[in-house]
Short mmCIF file of C-alpha atoms and ligand atoms in Angstrom, two decimals:
data_model
loop_
_atom_site.label_atom_id
_atom_site.label_comp_id
_atom_site.label_asym_id
_atom_site.label_seq_id
_atom_site.Cartn_x
_atom_site.Cartn_y
_atom_site.Cartn_z
CA MET A 1 80.72 119.86 96.09
CA PHE A 2 84.03 121.08 97.38
CA TRP A 3 85.91 120.72 100.64
CA ASP A 4 88.02 123.81 99.96
CA LYS A 5 86.68 125.47 96.83
CA SER A 6 89.23 128.27 96.54
CA ALA A 7 92.15 125.84 96.80
CA GLU A 8 90.60 123.28 94.46
CA THR A 9 89.60 125.71 91.72
CA ILE A 10 92.54 128.11 92.03
CA ASP A 11 93.53 129.48 88.63
CA ARG A 12 96.65 128.05 87.09
CA SER A 13 98.79 131.18 87.29
CA ALA A 14 98.02 131.64 91.00
CA LEU A 15 98.68 127.93 91.54
CA GLU A 16 102.04 128.14 89.80
CA LYS A 17 103.00 131.17 91.86
CA LEU A 18 102.10 129.30 95.03
CA GLN A 19 104.06 126.26 93.86
CA LEU A 20 107.13 128.39 93.21
CA THR A 21 107.07 129.94 96.68
CA ARG A 22 106.52 126.58 98.31
CA LEU A 23 109.24 124.94 96.25
CA GLN A 24 111.73 127.64 97.22
CA GLU A 25 110.79 127.16 100.89
CA THR A 26 111.15 123.39 100.59
CA VAL A 27 114.57 123.63 98.98
CA GLY A 28 115.67 126.10 101.67
CA ARG A 29 114.44 123.74 104.33
CA VAL A 30 116.21 120.62 103.09
CA LEU A 31 119.44 122.52 102.51
CA LYS A 32 119.34 123.74 106.07
CA HIS A 33 118.45 120.45 107.72
CA VAL A 34 119.09 117.35 105.61
CA PRO A 35 122.72 116.27 105.14
CA PHE A 36 121.73 114.00 102.25
CA TYR A 37 120.52 116.98 100.21
CA GLN A 38 123.40 119.19 101.36
CA GLN A 39 125.80 116.61 99.91
CA GLN A 40 123.82 116.13 96.72
CA PHE A 41 123.70 119.85 96.04
CA ALA A 42 127.38 120.27 96.88
CA GLN A 43 128.47 117.38 94.65
CA ALA A 44 126.55 118.75 91.68
CA ALA A 45 127.57 122.36 92.51
CA ILE A 46 123.94 123.47 92.66
CA PRO A 47 123.59 126.94 94.25
CA SER A 48 121.12 127.30 97.12
CA ASP A 49 119.12 129.90 95.17
CA VAL A 50 118.77 127.59 92.18
CA ILE A 51 114.98 127.90 92.01
CA ARG A 52 114.04 131.10 90.16
CA GLU A 53 111.14 129.57 88.24
CA LEU A 54 109.30 126.25 88.36
CA ALA A 55 111.25 124.85 85.43
CA ASP A 56 114.39 125.02 87.58
CA ILE A 57 113.14 121.91 89.35
CA ARG A 58 114.91 120.03 86.58
CA ARG A 59 118.26 121.20 87.93
CA LEU A 60 117.66 119.43 91.26
CA PRO A 61 118.83 115.89 92.07
CA PHE A 62 116.42 112.97 92.27
CA THR A 63 115.55 111.08 95.45
CA THR A 64 115.09 107.35 95.03
CA ASN A 65 113.67 104.46 96.93
CA ALA A 66 117.29 103.28 97.47
CA ASP A 67 118.21 106.66 99.00
CA LEU A 68 115.37 106.34 101.49
CA ARG A 69 116.52 102.89 102.48
CA ALA A 70 120.17 103.95 102.70
CA GLN A 71 119.24 106.85 104.99
CA TYR A 72 117.10 104.64 107.25
CA PRO A 73 116.14 105.28 110.00
CA ARG A 74 116.37 109.08 110.44
CA GLY A 75 118.41 110.41 107.53
CA PHE A 76 115.60 112.42 105.91
CA LEU A 77 114.11 113.75 109.12
CA VAL A 78 114.01 117.50 109.59
CA GLY A 79 114.63 117.90 113.28
CA ASP A 80 113.67 121.52 113.87
CA GLY A 81 110.79 122.95 115.94
CA GLY A 82 107.85 121.24 114.19
CA GLY A 83 109.39 117.81 115.02
CA PRO A 84 107.69 114.55 114.15
CA VAL A 85 104.61 113.30 115.94
CA ARG A 86 104.31 110.13 113.85
CA LEU A 87 106.33 107.44 112.13
CA HIS A 88 105.00 105.36 109.28
CA THR A 89 106.91 102.93 107.11
CA SER A 90 106.41 102.04 103.51
CA SER A 91 105.88 98.43 102.62
CA GLY A 92 109.26 97.02 101.81
CA THR A 93 109.01 93.51 100.45
CA THR A 94 112.64 92.79 101.33
CA GLY A 95 115.19 94.36 103.61
CA LYS A 96 114.66 97.52 105.56
CA PRO A 97 111.52 99.57 105.12
CA LYS A 98 111.45 103.28 104.33
CA ALA A 99 110.84 105.45 107.39
CA ILE A 100 108.40 108.31 106.82
CA PHE A 101 107.94 111.02 109.46
CA PHE A 102 105.03 113.41 109.93
CA SER A 103 104.77 116.58 111.99
CA ARG A 104 101.46 117.60 113.53
CA GLY A 105 100.92 119.99 110.62
CA ASP A 106 101.77 117.25 108.10
CA ILE A 107 99.08 114.97 109.54
CA ASP A 108 96.55 117.78 109.48
CA ARG A 109 97.34 118.69 105.88
CA ALA A 110 97.21 115.01 104.82
CA ALA A 111 93.78 114.72 106.45
CA ASN A 112 92.61 117.83 104.63
CA LEU A 113 93.68 116.40 101.29
CA ALA A 114 91.88 113.14 102.08
CA ALA A 115 88.80 115.22 102.98
CA ARG A 116 89.00 116.98 99.60
CA CYS A 117 89.03 113.55 97.93
CA LEU A 118 86.08 112.30 99.93
CA VAL A 119 83.90 115.33 99.25
CA MET A 120 84.97 115.38 95.60
CA SER A 121 83.64 111.84 95.19
CA GLY A 122 80.27 112.67 96.71
CA ASN A 123 80.59 111.92 100.43
CA THR A 124 78.86 113.95 103.10
CA ASP A 125 78.50 113.79 106.86
CA ARG A 126 75.66 111.31 106.34
CA ASP A 127 78.02 108.68 104.95
CA ILE A 128 79.43 105.77 106.89
CA LEU A 129 82.90 104.61 105.90
CA GLN A 130 83.97 101.04 106.50
CA ASN A 131 87.73 101.34 106.34
CA MET A 132 89.10 97.93 105.36
CA MET A 133 92.67 99.08 104.76
CA THR A 134 95.45 98.04 107.10
CA TYR A 135 95.82 100.18 110.22
CA GLY A 136 99.33 100.47 111.61
CA LEU A 137 102.64 101.31 110.04
CA PHE A 138 100.99 101.50 106.61
CA THR A 139 99.52 104.96 105.93
CA GLY A 140 96.59 103.54 103.93
CA ALA A 141 93.93 103.36 106.60
CA LEU A 142 94.83 106.17 108.97
CA MET A 143 95.06 109.10 106.58
CA MET A 144 91.72 108.25 104.99
CA HIS A 145 90.27 107.78 108.46
CA TYR A 146 91.28 111.28 109.53
CA GLY A 147 89.99 112.78 106.29
CA ALA A 148 86.62 111.09 106.74
CA GLU A 149 86.32 112.35 110.32
CA LYS A 150 87.02 115.87 109.09
CA VAL A 151 84.12 115.51 106.66
CA GLY A 152 81.97 114.29 109.55
CA MET A 153 81.49 110.79 108.20
CA MET A 154 81.19 107.99 110.70
CA VAL A 155 84.23 105.75 110.36
CA ILE A 156 84.23 102.06 111.14
CA PRO A 157 87.94 101.19 111.54
CA ALA A 158 87.40 97.59 110.49
CA GLY A 159 90.92 96.99 109.16
CA PRO A 160 91.53 94.26 106.58
CA GLY A 161 90.35 90.65 106.36
CA ASN A 162 87.91 88.76 108.55
CA SER A 163 85.19 88.80 105.93
CA GLU A 164 82.50 87.44 108.29
CA LYS A 165 82.97 90.42 110.54
CA GLN A 166 83.18 92.87 107.64
CA LEU A 167 79.83 91.67 106.38
CA LEU A 168 78.28 91.83 109.82
CA LEU A 169 79.46 95.42 110.32
CA MET A 170 78.31 96.37 106.85
CA GLN A 171 74.84 95.00 107.48
CA ASP A 172 74.34 96.13 111.06
CA PHE A 173 75.75 99.65 110.70
CA SER A 174 74.59 100.31 107.13
CA SER A 175 78.00 101.27 105.76
CA THR A 176 77.58 103.41 102.65
CA VAL A 177 81.23 103.46 101.57
CA PHE A 178 84.18 101.13 101.82
CA HIS A 179 87.89 101.63 101.28
CA THR A 180 90.11 98.72 100.29
CA THR A 181 92.46 97.22 97.71
CA PRO A 182 91.10 95.90 94.40
CA SER A 183 92.18 92.36 95.30
CA TYR A 184 90.32 92.35 98.61
CA ALA A 185 87.24 93.95 97.03
CA LEU A 186 87.09 91.09 94.53
CA TYR A 187 87.68 88.50 97.21
CA PHE A 188 84.97 90.04 99.37
CA ALA A 189 82.55 90.02 96.42
CA ASP A 190 83.07 86.26 96.17
CA PHE A 191 82.55 85.85 99.89
CA MET A 192 79.29 87.80 99.78
CA GLU A 193 78.06 85.73 96.89
CA LYS A 194 78.80 82.50 98.77
CA LYS A 195 76.84 83.81 101.75
CA GLY A 196 73.89 84.51 99.48
CA VAL A 197 74.05 88.25 100.18
CA ASP A 198 72.70 90.48 97.45
CA PRO A 199 74.35 93.86 98.09
CA ARG A 200 71.68 95.78 96.17
CA ARG A 201 68.99 94.27 98.38
CA ASP A 202 70.76 93.63 101.68
CA LEU A 203 73.35 96.41 102.03
CA SER A 204 73.40 100.21 101.92
CA LEU A 205 76.60 100.62 99.90
CA LYS A 206 76.86 103.50 97.43
CA ARG A 207 80.55 103.74 96.57
CA ALA A 208 84.05 102.48 97.29
CA PHE A 209 87.56 103.93 97.15
CA ILE A 210 89.91 101.41 95.68
CA GLY A 211 93.66 101.83 95.57
CA ALA A 212 97.07 100.91 96.99
CA GLU A 213 97.83 98.64 94.05
CA PRO A 214 97.43 98.80 90.28
CA TYR A 215 94.20 97.60 88.69
CA SER A 216 92.46 97.97 85.37
CA GLU A 217 89.20 99.55 84.18
CA GLU A 218 87.91 96.00 83.73
CA THR A 219 88.50 95.27 87.42
CA ARG A 220 86.79 98.53 88.36
CA ARG A 221 83.74 97.44 86.35
CA LYS A 222 83.78 94.01 87.96
CA ILE A 223 83.76 95.53 91.44
CA GLU A 224 81.06 98.03 90.49
CA GLU A 225 78.85 95.28 89.11
CA ALA A 226 79.43 92.88 92.00
CA PHE A 227 78.41 95.47 94.62
CA GLY A 228 76.12 97.76 92.60
CA ILE A 229 78.23 100.80 93.51
CA GLU A 230 80.48 103.51 92.04
CA VAL A 231 84.20 102.81 92.40
CA TYR A 232 86.63 105.72 92.65
CA ASN A 233 90.32 105.27 92.02
CA SER A 234 92.48 106.42 94.92
CA TYR A 235 96.22 106.96 94.51
CA GLY A 236 98.87 107.67 97.07
CA LEU A 237 102.17 106.58 98.50
CA SER A 238 103.55 106.79 101.99
CA GLU A 239 106.47 108.97 100.94
CA MET A 240 103.92 111.65 99.91
CA ASN A 241 101.38 111.31 102.81
CA GLY A 242 99.74 108.02 101.87
CA PRO A 243 96.25 108.11 100.32
CA GLY A 244 94.88 111.42 99.12
CA VAL A 245 97.65 112.36 96.67
CA ALA A 246 95.42 111.91 93.61
CA PHE A 247 91.79 110.84 93.45
CA GLU A 248 88.89 110.70 91.03
CA CYS A 249 86.07 113.23 90.98
CA ALA A 250 82.55 112.32 89.90
CA ALA A 251 83.63 112.45 86.23
CA LYS A 252 85.86 109.40 86.87
CA GLN A 253 88.17 110.40 84.00
CA GLY A 254 91.54 110.46 85.73
CA MET A 255 92.64 111.45 89.22
CA HIS A 256 93.13 115.08 90.28
CA LEU A 257 96.60 115.32 91.78
CA TRP A 258 96.73 118.03 94.44
CA GLU A 259 99.27 120.30 92.85
CA ASP A 260 99.32 122.86 95.65
CA HIS A 261 100.93 120.14 97.82
CA PHE A 262 102.91 118.14 95.26
CA LEU A 263 104.85 119.28 92.24
CA MET A 264 104.49 116.67 89.54
CA GLU A 265 106.73 115.72 86.68
CA VAL A 266 106.22 112.86 84.25
CA LEU A 267 109.58 111.73 82.92
CA ASP A 268 111.00 109.21 80.53
CA PRO A 269 112.48 106.74 83.04
CA VAL A 270 115.53 106.12 80.86
CA THR A 271 116.48 109.61 79.65
CA ASN A 272 114.95 111.44 82.66
CA GLU A 273 113.55 114.01 80.22
CA PRO A 274 109.91 115.15 80.52
CA VAL A 275 107.57 113.27 78.18
CA PRO A 276 105.14 115.31 76.04
CA GLU A 277 101.91 116.05 77.96
CA GLY A 278 99.57 113.06 77.71
CA CYS A 279 102.32 110.51 77.06
CA PRO A 280 103.17 107.85 79.62
CA GLY A 281 106.21 108.19 81.84
CA GLU A 282 107.37 107.84 85.43
CA LEU A 283 105.64 110.07 87.96
CA VAL A 284 108.18 112.10 89.93
CA LEU A 285 106.86 114.11 92.88
CA THR A 286 108.25 116.86 95.08
CA THR A 287 106.52 117.68 98.35
CA LEU A 288 105.62 121.36 98.67
CA CYS A 289 104.26 121.51 102.22
CA ARG A 290 105.88 118.71 104.18
CA GLU A 291 107.61 119.82 107.39
CA ALA A 292 109.06 116.69 108.97
CA MET A 293 110.22 114.99 105.82
CA PRO A 294 110.28 117.04 102.62
CA LEU A 295 111.34 115.06 99.54
CA ILE A 296 112.77 116.47 96.32
CA ARG A 297 111.99 114.83 92.97
CA TYR A 298 110.99 111.49 94.45
CA ARG A 299 110.92 108.78 91.80
CA THR A 300 107.68 106.95 92.44
CA ARG A 301 108.39 104.36 89.70
CA ASP A 302 104.67 104.52 88.90
CA ILE A 303 103.82 104.88 85.24
CA THR A 304 101.06 107.28 84.28
CA SER A 305 100.27 110.19 81.97
CA VAL A 306 98.71 113.61 82.43
CA VAL A 307 95.20 114.37 81.18
CA ALA A 308 95.70 117.68 79.42
CA GLU A 309 92.06 118.80 79.10
CA PRO A 310 90.36 120.74 81.90
CA CYS A 311 87.90 118.72 83.97
CA SER A 312 84.13 119.23 83.85
CA CYS A 313 84.02 119.40 87.67
CA GLY A 314 85.82 122.78 87.68
CA ARG A 315 88.89 121.70 89.62
CA THR A 316 92.06 123.11 88.13
CA HIS A 317 94.51 120.57 89.51
CA ARG A 318 95.63 118.39 86.62
CA ARG A 319 94.58 114.78 86.44
CA ILE A 320 96.72 111.69 86.01
CA ARG A 321 95.50 108.54 84.32
CA ARG A 322 95.23 105.17 86.03
CA ILE A 323 98.67 103.81 86.95
CA THR A 324 99.50 101.23 84.29
CA GLY A 325 102.39 99.62 86.14
CA ARG A 326 105.64 100.34 87.88
CA THR A 327 109.02 100.72 86.25
CA ASP A 328 110.20 97.93 88.54
CA ASP A 329 107.40 95.39 88.11
CA MET A 330 108.10 94.71 84.47
CA LEU A 331 108.75 91.05 83.76
CA ILE A 332 111.00 89.91 80.97
CA VAL A 333 109.80 86.57 79.66
CA ARG A 334 111.38 85.06 76.58
CA GLY A 335 112.66 88.49 75.64
CA ALA A 336 109.25 90.18 75.86
CA ASN A 337 108.61 93.04 78.30
CA ILE A 338 105.41 92.33 80.19
CA TYR A 339 103.53 94.25 82.88
CA PRO A 340 101.30 92.11 85.13
CA GLN A 341 98.53 94.62 84.55
CA GLN A 342 98.34 93.76 80.86
CA ILE A 343 97.48 90.23 81.94
CA GLU A 344 94.95 91.41 84.51
CA ARG A 345 93.17 93.60 81.97
CA ILE A 346 92.67 90.68 79.57
CA LEU A 347 91.58 88.24 82.27
CA MET A 348 89.04 90.60 83.80
CA SER A 349 87.44 91.36 80.44
CA VAL A 350 86.60 87.76 79.58
CA PRO A 351 83.23 86.44 80.79
CA GLY A 352 83.53 83.27 82.84
CA VAL A 353 86.71 84.42 84.58
CA GLY A 354 86.33 84.80 88.33
CA ARG A 355 88.00 87.31 90.62
CA ASN A 356 91.50 86.09 91.37
CA TYR A 357 94.56 85.10 89.38
CA LEU A 358 98.26 84.34 89.82
CA ILE A 359 101.18 84.56 87.40
CA CYS A 360 103.78 81.83 87.98
CA LEU A 361 107.15 81.82 86.26
CA SER A 362 109.20 78.67 86.40
CA GLY A 363 111.81 76.53 84.65
CA LEU A 364 113.84 78.38 82.07
CA ASP A 365 111.15 80.88 81.07
CA GLU A 366 107.76 79.23 81.42
CA MET A 367 104.71 81.28 82.28
CA THR A 368 101.61 79.74 83.83
CA VAL A 369 98.61 81.96 84.49
CA LYS A 370 96.31 80.45 87.09
CA VAL A 371 92.83 81.84 86.74
CA GLU A 372 89.87 81.34 89.03
CA LEU A 373 86.61 80.53 87.28
CA SER A 374 83.43 82.38 88.13
CA ALA A 375 81.00 80.36 90.25
CA SER A 376 78.60 79.85 87.32
CA GLU A 377 81.35 78.75 84.94
CA PHE A 378 82.75 76.28 87.44
CA ASP A 379 79.62 74.19 87.12
CA GLY A 380 79.74 74.47 83.34
CA ARG A 381 80.41 71.87 80.69
CA VAL A 382 83.90 70.65 79.77
CA GLU A 383 83.65 71.97 76.19
CA ARG A 384 82.96 75.44 77.50
CA LEU A 385 85.99 75.28 79.78
CA VAL A 386 88.21 74.16 76.94
CA HIS A 387 86.86 77.04 74.86
CA LEU A 388 87.53 79.51 77.68
CA GLN A 389 91.07 78.23 78.13
CA THR A 390 91.81 78.56 74.41
CA GLN A 391 90.26 82.01 74.27
CA LEU A 392 92.35 83.23 77.24
CA THR A 393 95.56 81.73 75.86
CA GLU A 394 95.05 83.42 72.50
CA ARG A 395 94.09 86.79 73.91
CA LEU A 396 97.01 86.78 76.31
CA ARG A 397 99.41 85.80 73.57
CA ALA A 398 98.17 88.65 71.38
CA GLU A 399 98.65 91.10 74.26
CA ILE A 400 101.99 90.02 75.74
CA MET A 401 103.63 88.26 72.78
CA VAL A 402 104.28 85.17 74.88
CA LYS A 403 102.06 82.09 74.93
CA PRO A 404 101.33 81.24 78.55
CA LEU A 405 99.92 78.04 79.93
CA VAL A 406 96.46 78.94 81.23
CA GLU A 407 95.28 76.85 84.17
CA LEU A 408 91.62 77.24 85.17
CA VAL A 409 91.06 76.67 88.88
CA PRO A 410 87.91 76.61 91.07
CA PRO A 411 86.60 79.87 92.53
CA GLY A 412 88.22 80.71 95.86
CA SER A 413 91.14 78.31 95.42
CA LEU A 414 93.96 80.86 94.99
CA PRO A 415 95.37 82.53 98.11
CA PRO A 416 93.29 85.59 99.07
CA SER A 417 95.06 88.81 99.96
CA GLU A 418 94.15 91.17 102.74
CA GLY A 419 96.66 93.92 101.99
CA LYS A 420 98.48 94.33 98.74
CA ALA A 421 98.18 91.28 96.52
CA LYS A 422 101.17 89.26 95.39
CA ARG A 423 100.37 88.55 91.74
CA VAL A 424 103.64 87.10 90.48
CA ILE A 425 105.63 84.14 91.75
CA ASP A 426 108.97 83.98 90.00
CA ASN A 427 110.76 80.67 90.51
CA ARG A 428 112.71 80.75 87.30
CA ALA A 429 116.07 79.05 87.18
CA LEU A 430 117.64 81.87 85.20
P1 AMP B 501 102.72 102.51 99.89
O1 AMP B 501 103.81 103.51 99.99
O2 AMP B 501 103.02 101.25 100.59
O3 AMP B 501 101.43 103.12 100.23
O4 AMP B 501 102.62 102.09 98.34
C1 AMP B 501 102.47 103.06 97.36
C2 AMP B 501 102.43 102.42 96.00
O5 AMP B 501 101.20 101.69 95.81
C3 AMP B 501 102.42 103.44 94.87
O6 AMP B 501 103.71 103.91 94.57
C4 AMP B 501 101.80 102.63 93.74
O7 AMP B 501 102.77 101.79 93.15
C5 AMP B 501 100.78 101.77 94.45
N1 AMP B 501 99.45 102.39 94.37
C6 AMP B 501 98.81 103.11 95.30
N2 AMP B 501 97.58 103.50 94.87
C7 AMP B 501 97.45 103.02 93.61
C8 AMP B 501 96.43 103.08 92.62
N3 AMP B 501 95.26 103.69 92.81
N4 AMP B 501 96.67 102.49 91.43
C9 AMP B 501 97.84 101.85 91.19
N5 AMP B 501 98.83 101.74 92.09
C10 AMP B 501 98.65 102.32 93.29
ZN1 ZN B 502 87.23 116.65 88.04
#
């Protein structure tokens, strides 16, 4: 099923032609309206008609997270006729956030892309979406909300947290779909279990869209098993609309990235050269249709790779693989480069491990991984726990080349997260 079949199955040469026109328009637009880009182009002596073919994108300057912060609040805003109707901000952990503006047309196009994603993953106007993402300055909930309304789904704007109420809504209004982060999905699975709710028997859930933070295939499987549903990976970032940038189809073999709206590059984050197709690198995106805030070569810092083969669903927009980490969340512990997701993948694949974990760094370079036990394991015998602890320590050491201290803790004892989870606490005295 398609939301917009001609756009989603457009042949590659027509798509590339469309991308070229839209890229030229975007460059023209920023050069006319955005002093930041005017300066960047002038400094690097880039002519305004630089884009003759798509490959010329590589002659353009990058836009970084730091640039967005430095230009806060209005530096990237295009202030002509189609002015902004909405401000969102992107979650800054420290300091000033990034301000992201949307025109009326931008909101409508973002909703259309979200609708494509929803239909692509099997939703119809008979579905009921319980939207557990955060409403507000974060784009996560609202853009999906609008997309679902376009499809004709009934949306329950539940927002995050308050698990009692989530469960009540889910039961009383027969939600068929939910949208949340992987960490909250796992937490909610625990909550349901404690309440004695069997989702296969007591709920009407069929699928969930899980995104906003990195997670592994193992976590996907855990969520699917806990709820008896299909989980679809949903990727987006506020700078590029929020959710609905890339999303899985029914094949669940990578996420189609909507290339008529975003020009994608996958680059070696050190040399800034494109990596061979299929190899991992940093995703760099250029908006092709944004009015209020076009961005050129935005460095997402997300690491992924392109799936080269065509997809069985017939969509021609290329797919990206699950995000394996961010260039800026790499930890260096005792000289080893470690991504938190490597740890998550191991933990979630070992039976007996529950649904939450925390990586704590302390002292000179000590790593403790706190791991919740599953409810059944918690009541288990001491020898089994010792075996589990040894098994986890060894598997983690083989994966990350550092031997962590593994601390097994009771289910539900680590802090739950409603929005994006904080997985690493770094108190090192380095
Ligand atoms: P925000 O701009 O606050 O929406 O955050 C966007 C960031 O969240 C992205 O750049 C990714 O790092 C992360 N993110 C969003 N969706 C996913 C996903 N499905 N898998 C992994 N990371 C994700
Ligand atoms: Zn597909």
